[in-house]
Short mmCIF file of N, CA and C in Angstrom, two decimals:
data_model
loop_
_atom_site.label_atom_id
_atom_site.label_comp_id
_atom_site.label_asym_id
_atom_site.label_seq_id
_atom_site.Cartn_x
_atom_site.Cartn_y
_atom_site.Cartn_z
N UNK A 17 0.85 -1.17 0.00
CA UNK A 17 0.00 0.00 0.00
C UNK A 17 0.90 1.24 0.00
N UNK A 18 0.58 2.21 -0.85
CA UNK A 18 1.35 3.44 -0.87
C UNK A 18 0.40 4.61 -1.13
N UNK A 19 0.87 5.80 -0.83
CA UNK A 19 0.07 6.99 -1.00
C UNK A 19 -0.15 7.27 -2.48
N UNK A 20 -1.38 7.56 -2.85
CA UNK A 20 -1.70 7.90 -4.24
C UNK A 20 -1.09 9.27 -4.56
N UNK A 21 -0.64 9.40 -5.79
CA UNK A 21 -0.03 10.65 -6.22
C UNK A 21 -0.70 11.14 -7.49
N UNK A 22 -0.58 12.41 -7.72
CA UNK A 22 -1.15 13.01 -8.91
C UNK A 22 -0.12 13.96 -9.50
N UNK A 23 -0.01 13.93 -10.81
CA UNK A 23 0.91 14.83 -11.48
C UNK A 23 0.33 16.23 -11.46
N UNK A 24 1.10 17.17 -10.97
CA UNK A 24 0.67 18.56 -10.99
C UNK A 24 1.70 19.37 -11.76
N UNK A 25 1.22 20.43 -12.36
CA UNK A 25 2.13 21.24 -13.15
C UNK A 25 2.06 22.69 -12.72
N UNK A 26 3.06 23.43 -13.13
CA UNK A 26 3.12 24.86 -12.87
C UNK A 26 2.85 25.64 -14.14
N UNK A 27 2.18 24.99 -15.09
CA UNK A 27 1.94 25.62 -16.39
C UNK A 27 1.11 26.89 -16.24
N UNK A 28 0.07 26.83 -15.44
CA UNK A 28 -0.81 27.99 -15.28
C UNK A 28 -0.02 29.18 -14.73
N UNK A 29 0.81 28.94 -13.73
CA UNK A 29 1.62 30.01 -13.16
C UNK A 29 2.61 30.56 -14.18
N UNK A 30 3.19 29.66 -14.98
CA UNK A 30 4.14 30.11 -16.01
C UNK A 30 3.44 30.92 -17.09
N UNK A 31 2.23 30.53 -17.44
CA UNK A 31 1.48 31.31 -18.44
C UNK A 31 1.19 32.71 -17.89
N UNK A 32 0.79 32.78 -16.62
CA UNK A 32 0.48 34.07 -16.00
C UNK A 32 1.73 34.96 -15.95
N UNK A 33 2.86 34.35 -15.65
CA UNK A 33 4.11 35.11 -15.60
C UNK A 33 4.59 35.54 -16.99
N UNK A 34 4.03 34.92 -18.00
CA UNK A 34 4.41 35.21 -19.39
C UNK A 34 3.32 36.08 -20.03
N UNK A 35 3.08 37.25 -19.42
CA UNK A 35 2.09 38.21 -19.93
C UNK A 35 0.70 37.60 -20.06
N UNK A 36 0.35 36.74 -19.13
CA UNK A 36 -0.99 36.13 -19.10
C UNK A 36 -1.37 35.49 -20.44
N UNK A 37 -0.41 34.75 -20.99
CA UNK A 37 -0.70 34.04 -22.25
C UNK A 37 -1.87 33.08 -22.04
N UNK A 38 -2.63 32.86 -23.07
CA UNK A 38 -3.79 31.97 -22.97
C UNK A 38 -3.37 30.51 -23.14
N UNK A 39 -4.26 29.62 -22.78
CA UNK A 39 -4.03 28.20 -23.03
C UNK A 39 -3.87 27.96 -24.52
N UNK A 40 -4.66 28.67 -25.32
CA UNK A 40 -4.58 28.50 -26.77
C UNK A 40 -3.22 28.95 -27.30
N UNK A 41 -2.68 30.06 -26.76
CA UNK A 41 -1.35 30.53 -27.18
C UNK A 41 -0.30 29.45 -26.94
N UNK A 42 -0.33 28.86 -25.75
CA UNK A 42 0.64 27.81 -25.43
C UNK A 42 0.41 26.59 -26.30
N UNK A 43 -0.85 26.21 -26.47
CA UNK A 43 -1.17 25.05 -27.31
C UNK A 43 -0.62 25.24 -28.72
N UNK A 44 -0.82 26.42 -29.29
CA UNK A 44 -0.31 26.71 -30.64
C UNK A 44 1.21 26.64 -30.68
N UNK A 45 1.85 27.13 -29.62
CA UNK A 45 3.31 27.17 -29.58
C UNK A 45 3.94 25.78 -29.52
N UNK A 46 3.26 24.84 -28.87
CA UNK A 46 3.85 23.51 -28.72
C UNK A 46 3.16 22.44 -29.56
N UNK A 47 2.14 22.84 -30.31
CA UNK A 47 1.51 21.91 -31.24
C UNK A 47 0.55 20.91 -30.64
N UNK A 48 -0.21 21.35 -29.63
CA UNK A 48 -1.25 20.49 -29.04
C UNK A 48 -2.56 21.28 -29.02
N UNK A 49 -3.63 20.63 -28.58
CA UNK A 49 -4.91 21.33 -28.49
C UNK A 49 -4.98 22.15 -27.19
N UNK A 50 -5.86 23.13 -27.18
CA UNK A 50 -6.08 23.92 -25.98
C UNK A 50 -6.59 23.02 -24.85
N UNK A 51 -7.41 22.04 -25.22
CA UNK A 51 -7.95 21.10 -24.24
C UNK A 51 -6.83 20.31 -23.56
N UNK A 52 -5.81 19.95 -24.31
CA UNK A 52 -4.67 19.24 -23.73
C UNK A 52 -3.99 20.10 -22.68
N UNK A 53 -3.79 21.38 -22.98
CA UNK A 53 -3.17 22.30 -22.01
C UNK A 53 -4.06 22.39 -20.77
N UNK A 54 -5.36 22.49 -20.96
CA UNK A 54 -6.29 22.56 -19.84
C UNK A 54 -6.18 21.31 -18.96
N UNK A 55 -6.19 20.14 -19.59
CA UNK A 55 -6.06 18.88 -18.84
C UNK A 55 -4.74 18.80 -18.09
N UNK A 56 -3.67 19.27 -18.72
CA UNK A 56 -2.36 19.27 -18.06
C UNK A 56 -2.40 20.15 -16.81
N UNK A 57 -2.99 21.32 -16.94
CA UNK A 57 -3.04 22.24 -15.81
C UNK A 57 -3.85 21.68 -14.65
N UNK A 58 -4.89 20.92 -14.94
CA UNK A 58 -5.74 20.34 -13.89
C UNK A 58 -5.19 19.02 -13.36
N UNK A 59 -4.15 18.50 -14.00
CA UNK A 59 -3.61 17.22 -13.56
C UNK A 59 -4.41 16.03 -14.04
N UNK A 60 -5.25 16.26 -15.05
CA UNK A 60 -6.09 15.18 -15.58
C UNK A 60 -5.44 14.43 -16.73
N UNK A 61 -4.22 14.80 -17.07
CA UNK A 61 -3.55 14.20 -18.22
C UNK A 61 -2.06 14.16 -17.94
N UNK A 62 -1.46 13.01 -18.09
CA UNK A 62 -0.01 12.89 -17.96
C UNK A 62 0.60 13.05 -19.34
N UNK A 63 1.44 14.05 -19.51
CA UNK A 63 1.97 14.31 -20.85
C UNK A 63 2.99 13.27 -21.29
N UNK A 64 3.11 13.13 -22.60
CA UNK A 64 4.20 12.31 -23.13
C UNK A 64 5.50 13.05 -22.83
N UNK A 65 6.59 12.35 -22.92
CA UNK A 65 7.89 12.98 -22.69
C UNK A 65 8.11 14.11 -23.69
N UNK A 66 7.67 13.93 -24.93
CA UNK A 66 7.83 14.97 -25.95
C UNK A 66 7.07 16.24 -25.57
N UNK A 67 5.81 16.09 -25.15
CA UNK A 67 5.03 17.27 -24.77
C UNK A 67 5.65 17.95 -23.55
N UNK A 68 6.04 17.17 -22.55
CA UNK A 68 6.68 17.74 -21.37
C UNK A 68 7.95 18.49 -21.76
N UNK A 69 8.74 17.89 -22.64
CA UNK A 69 9.97 18.53 -23.11
C UNK A 69 9.66 19.82 -23.86
N UNK A 70 8.66 19.79 -24.73
CA UNK A 70 8.29 20.98 -25.52
C UNK A 70 7.83 22.13 -24.62
N UNK A 71 7.07 21.80 -23.59
CA UNK A 71 6.61 22.84 -22.65
C UNK A 71 7.80 23.41 -21.90
N UNK A 72 8.65 22.53 -21.38
CA UNK A 72 9.83 22.99 -20.64
C UNK A 72 10.71 23.86 -21.52
N UNK A 73 10.94 23.44 -22.74
CA UNK A 73 11.77 24.20 -23.67
C UNK A 73 11.14 25.57 -23.96
N UNK A 74 9.85 25.59 -24.17
CA UNK A 74 9.16 26.85 -24.47
C UNK A 74 9.36 27.87 -23.35
N UNK A 75 9.26 27.42 -22.10
CA UNK A 75 9.39 28.33 -20.96
C UNK A 75 10.84 28.48 -20.48
N UNK A 76 11.77 27.76 -21.11
CA UNK A 76 13.17 27.85 -20.71
C UNK A 76 13.43 27.24 -19.35
N UNK A 77 12.71 26.17 -19.05
CA UNK A 77 12.82 25.49 -17.75
C UNK A 77 13.14 24.02 -17.98
N UNK A 78 13.45 23.33 -16.89
CA UNK A 78 13.60 21.88 -16.98
C UNK A 78 12.23 21.24 -16.76
N UNK A 79 12.09 20.00 -17.18
CA UNK A 79 10.83 19.28 -16.95
C UNK A 79 10.53 19.22 -15.45
N UNK A 80 11.56 18.98 -14.64
CA UNK A 80 11.37 18.90 -13.19
C UNK A 80 10.91 20.23 -12.59
N UNK A 81 11.24 21.35 -13.24
CA UNK A 81 10.78 22.65 -12.76
C UNK A 81 9.29 22.85 -12.99
N UNK A 82 8.73 22.12 -13.95
CA UNK A 82 7.34 22.34 -14.35
C UNK A 82 6.39 21.28 -13.82
N UNK A 83 6.84 20.04 -13.77
CA UNK A 83 5.97 18.94 -13.36
C UNK A 83 6.50 18.27 -12.10
N UNK A 84 5.60 17.93 -11.21
CA UNK A 84 5.98 17.15 -10.04
C UNK A 84 4.78 16.33 -9.59
N UNK A 85 5.08 15.31 -8.84
CA UNK A 85 4.00 14.49 -8.28
C UNK A 85 3.74 14.95 -6.86
N UNK A 86 2.49 15.12 -6.52
CA UNK A 86 2.09 15.47 -5.16
C UNK A 86 1.14 14.41 -4.66
N UNK A 87 1.14 14.25 -3.36
CA UNK A 87 0.21 13.28 -2.79
C UNK A 87 -1.22 13.78 -2.98
N UNK A 88 -2.10 12.86 -3.29
CA UNK A 88 -3.52 13.22 -3.44
C UNK A 88 -4.04 13.77 -2.12
N UNK A 89 -3.53 13.23 -1.01
CA UNK A 89 -3.95 13.73 0.29
C UNK A 89 -3.65 15.21 0.43
N UNK A 90 -2.46 15.63 0.03
CA UNK A 90 -2.09 17.04 0.12
C UNK A 90 -2.98 17.89 -0.78
N UNK A 91 -3.22 17.41 -1.99
CA UNK A 91 -4.07 18.14 -2.93
C UNK A 91 -5.47 18.31 -2.36
N UNK A 92 -6.04 17.22 -1.83
CA UNK A 92 -7.38 17.27 -1.24
C UNK A 92 -7.41 18.20 -0.03
N UNK A 93 -6.38 18.12 0.81
CA UNK A 93 -6.31 18.97 2.00
C UNK A 93 -6.32 20.45 1.59
N UNK A 94 -5.53 20.77 0.56
CA UNK A 94 -5.46 22.15 0.10
C UNK A 94 -6.76 22.60 -0.56
N UNK A 95 -7.50 21.67 -1.19
CA UNK A 95 -8.81 22.02 -1.76
C UNK A 95 -9.78 22.47 -0.68
N UNK A 96 -9.62 21.94 0.53
CA UNK A 96 -10.47 22.33 1.65
C UNK A 96 -9.85 23.49 2.44
N UNK A 97 -8.76 24.05 1.92
CA UNK A 97 -8.06 25.16 2.58
C UNK A 97 -7.68 24.83 4.02
N UNK A 98 -7.23 23.60 4.22
CA UNK A 98 -6.80 23.16 5.54
C UNK A 98 -5.28 23.12 5.60
N UNK A 99 -4.73 23.59 6.70
CA UNK A 99 -3.30 23.43 6.93
C UNK A 99 -3.08 22.03 7.48
N UNK A 100 -1.84 21.60 7.53
CA UNK A 100 -1.54 20.31 8.14
C UNK A 100 -1.96 20.30 9.60
N UNK A 101 -1.75 21.44 10.26
CA UNK A 101 -2.12 21.56 11.67
C UNK A 101 -3.63 21.40 11.87
N UNK A 102 -4.41 22.06 11.00
CA UNK A 102 -5.86 21.97 11.12
C UNK A 102 -6.36 20.55 10.88
N UNK A 103 -5.83 19.89 9.86
CA UNK A 103 -6.24 18.51 9.59
C UNK A 103 -5.88 17.60 10.76
N UNK A 104 -4.68 17.78 11.29
CA UNK A 104 -4.25 16.96 12.43
C UNK A 104 -5.21 17.13 13.61
N UNK A 105 -5.58 18.36 13.90
CA UNK A 105 -6.50 18.63 15.00
C UNK A 105 -7.87 18.00 14.75
N UNK A 106 -8.37 18.13 13.53
CA UNK A 106 -9.69 17.60 13.19
C UNK A 106 -9.79 16.08 13.34
N UNK A 107 -8.70 15.38 13.04
CA UNK A 107 -8.78 13.92 13.12
C UNK A 107 -8.07 13.34 14.34
N UNK A 108 -7.49 14.22 15.17
CA UNK A 108 -6.91 13.77 16.43
C UNK A 108 -5.57 13.07 16.31
N UNK A 109 -4.71 13.59 15.45
CA UNK A 109 -3.35 13.05 15.31
C UNK A 109 -2.36 14.20 15.40
N UNK A 110 -1.09 13.88 15.35
CA UNK A 110 -0.08 14.93 15.41
C UNK A 110 0.20 15.50 14.01
N UNK A 111 0.68 16.72 13.99
CA UNK A 111 1.07 17.37 12.74
C UNK A 111 2.19 16.56 12.09
N UNK A 112 3.06 16.02 12.92
CA UNK A 112 4.18 15.22 12.41
C UNK A 112 3.68 14.01 11.62
N UNK A 113 2.61 13.39 12.08
CA UNK A 113 2.06 12.24 11.35
C UNK A 113 1.53 12.67 9.98
N UNK A 114 0.85 13.81 9.92
CA UNK A 114 0.34 14.32 8.65
C UNK A 114 1.52 14.63 7.71
N UNK A 115 2.54 15.29 8.23
CA UNK A 115 3.72 15.63 7.41
C UNK A 115 4.39 14.37 6.87
N UNK A 116 4.54 13.38 7.73
CA UNK A 116 5.19 12.13 7.31
C UNK A 116 4.42 11.47 6.18
N UNK A 117 3.10 11.45 6.29
CA UNK A 117 2.30 10.81 5.25
C UNK A 117 2.39 11.59 3.95
N UNK A 118 2.23 12.91 4.01
CA UNK A 118 2.28 13.71 2.78
C UNK A 118 3.64 13.63 2.09
N UNK A 119 4.70 13.50 2.88
CA UNK A 119 6.05 13.45 2.31
C UNK A 119 6.56 12.03 2.13
N UNK A 120 5.71 11.05 2.37
CA UNK A 120 6.06 9.63 2.25
C UNK A 120 7.28 9.26 3.08
N UNK A 121 7.34 9.80 4.29
CA UNK A 121 8.44 9.51 5.21
C UNK A 121 7.93 8.64 6.35
N UNK A 122 7.08 7.70 6.01
CA UNK A 122 6.45 6.87 7.03
C UNK A 122 6.73 5.41 6.78
N UNK A 123 6.49 4.65 7.80
CA UNK A 123 6.56 3.19 7.70
C UNK A 123 5.13 2.69 7.75
N UNK A 124 4.92 1.47 7.35
CA UNK A 124 3.56 0.91 7.35
C UNK A 124 2.86 1.09 8.70
N UNK A 125 3.61 0.91 9.80
CA UNK A 125 2.97 1.01 11.11
C UNK A 125 2.59 2.45 11.47
N UNK A 126 3.12 3.45 10.74
CA UNK A 126 2.77 4.85 10.98
C UNK A 126 1.40 5.21 10.43
N UNK A 127 0.82 4.37 9.61
CA UNK A 127 -0.45 4.72 8.98
C UNK A 127 -1.45 3.56 9.03
N UNK A 128 -1.93 3.26 10.22
CA UNK A 128 -2.93 2.19 10.29
C UNK A 128 -4.17 2.57 9.49
N UNK A 129 -4.91 1.59 8.99
CA UNK A 129 -6.08 1.86 8.14
C UNK A 129 -7.07 2.85 8.74
N UNK A 130 -7.33 2.75 10.04
CA UNK A 130 -8.31 3.67 10.64
C UNK A 130 -7.83 5.12 10.58
N UNK A 131 -6.54 5.33 10.62
CA UNK A 131 -5.96 6.67 10.51
C UNK A 131 -6.22 7.24 9.11
N UNK A 132 -5.96 6.45 8.08
CA UNK A 132 -6.19 6.88 6.70
C UNK A 132 -7.68 7.05 6.45
N UNK A 133 -8.50 6.18 7.04
CA UNK A 133 -9.95 6.30 6.89
C UNK A 133 -10.47 7.61 7.47
N UNK A 134 -9.92 8.02 8.61
CA UNK A 134 -10.31 9.31 9.21
C UNK A 134 -9.96 10.47 8.28
N UNK A 135 -8.79 10.39 7.68
CA UNK A 135 -8.36 11.44 6.75
C UNK A 135 -9.31 11.49 5.55
N UNK A 136 -9.60 10.32 4.98
CA UNK A 136 -10.50 10.25 3.82
C UNK A 136 -11.87 10.83 4.17
N UNK A 137 -12.39 10.49 5.33
CA UNK A 137 -13.70 11.00 5.74
C UNK A 137 -13.66 12.52 5.88
N UNK A 138 -12.63 13.04 6.51
CA UNK A 138 -12.51 14.49 6.71
C UNK A 138 -12.38 15.22 5.37
N UNK A 139 -11.69 14.61 4.41
CA UNK A 139 -11.47 15.24 3.11
C UNK A 139 -12.56 14.86 2.10
N UNK A 140 -13.59 14.17 2.60
CA UNK A 140 -14.75 13.80 1.79
C UNK A 140 -14.36 13.07 0.50
N UNK A 141 -13.53 12.05 0.67
CA UNK A 141 -13.14 11.23 -0.48
C UNK A 141 -13.08 9.77 -0.04
N UNK A 142 -12.87 8.90 -0.98
CA UNK A 142 -12.78 7.47 -0.71
C UNK A 142 -11.36 7.12 -0.28
N UNK A 143 -11.26 6.08 0.51
CA UNK A 143 -9.96 5.57 0.92
C UNK A 143 -9.09 5.28 -0.29
N UNK A 144 -9.72 4.72 -1.34
CA UNK A 144 -8.99 4.36 -2.56
C UNK A 144 -8.44 5.58 -3.29
N UNK A 145 -9.00 6.78 -3.02
CA UNK A 145 -8.48 8.00 -3.63
C UNK A 145 -7.14 8.40 -3.02
N UNK A 146 -6.93 8.02 -1.77
CA UNK A 146 -5.72 8.44 -1.06
C UNK A 146 -4.59 7.44 -1.12
N UNK A 147 -4.91 6.16 -1.25
CA UNK A 147 -3.86 5.15 -1.25
C UNK A 147 -4.00 4.24 -2.46
N UNK A 148 -2.89 3.67 -2.83
CA UNK A 148 -2.86 2.68 -3.90
C UNK A 148 -2.41 1.37 -3.28
N UNK A 149 -3.17 0.34 -3.51
CA UNK A 149 -2.81 -0.96 -2.97
C UNK A 149 -1.88 -1.65 -3.95
N UNK A 150 -0.82 -2.24 -3.41
CA UNK A 150 0.12 -2.96 -4.26
C UNK A 150 -0.59 -4.13 -4.91
N UNK A 151 -0.37 -4.29 -6.20
CA UNK A 151 -0.96 -5.41 -6.93
C UNK A 151 -0.03 -6.59 -6.82
N UNK A 152 -0.57 -7.73 -6.43
CA UNK A 152 0.29 -8.91 -6.26
C UNK A 152 0.01 -9.90 -7.33
#
């Protein structure tokens, strides 16, 4: 079992920093549809290496500067505008436990199922949204 992750990008921020260029402007520059840029910004689409490279090249950045994986738990927590401290208080655990889970610095015994279930309930999502079970 491991924490579910989602690809997030900084494309929207880079577009804003680049004279508020539109999704269509970027799409035209790298040869994809505007919808593809939209999906990338929302994390609903994992780009091919070529698209990731083209975006990075366009903005003069490395791929690692633009794309990163974040824990779904962190993304959900931020959607509810909760700090790690607030979430910890709401579910009755320490801030350190929340930090360890979000940063994947935990051992299996640090995250018993009932602990993850409390987090899922507080963030109004399914347990399966937060963790990925190893396929055997």
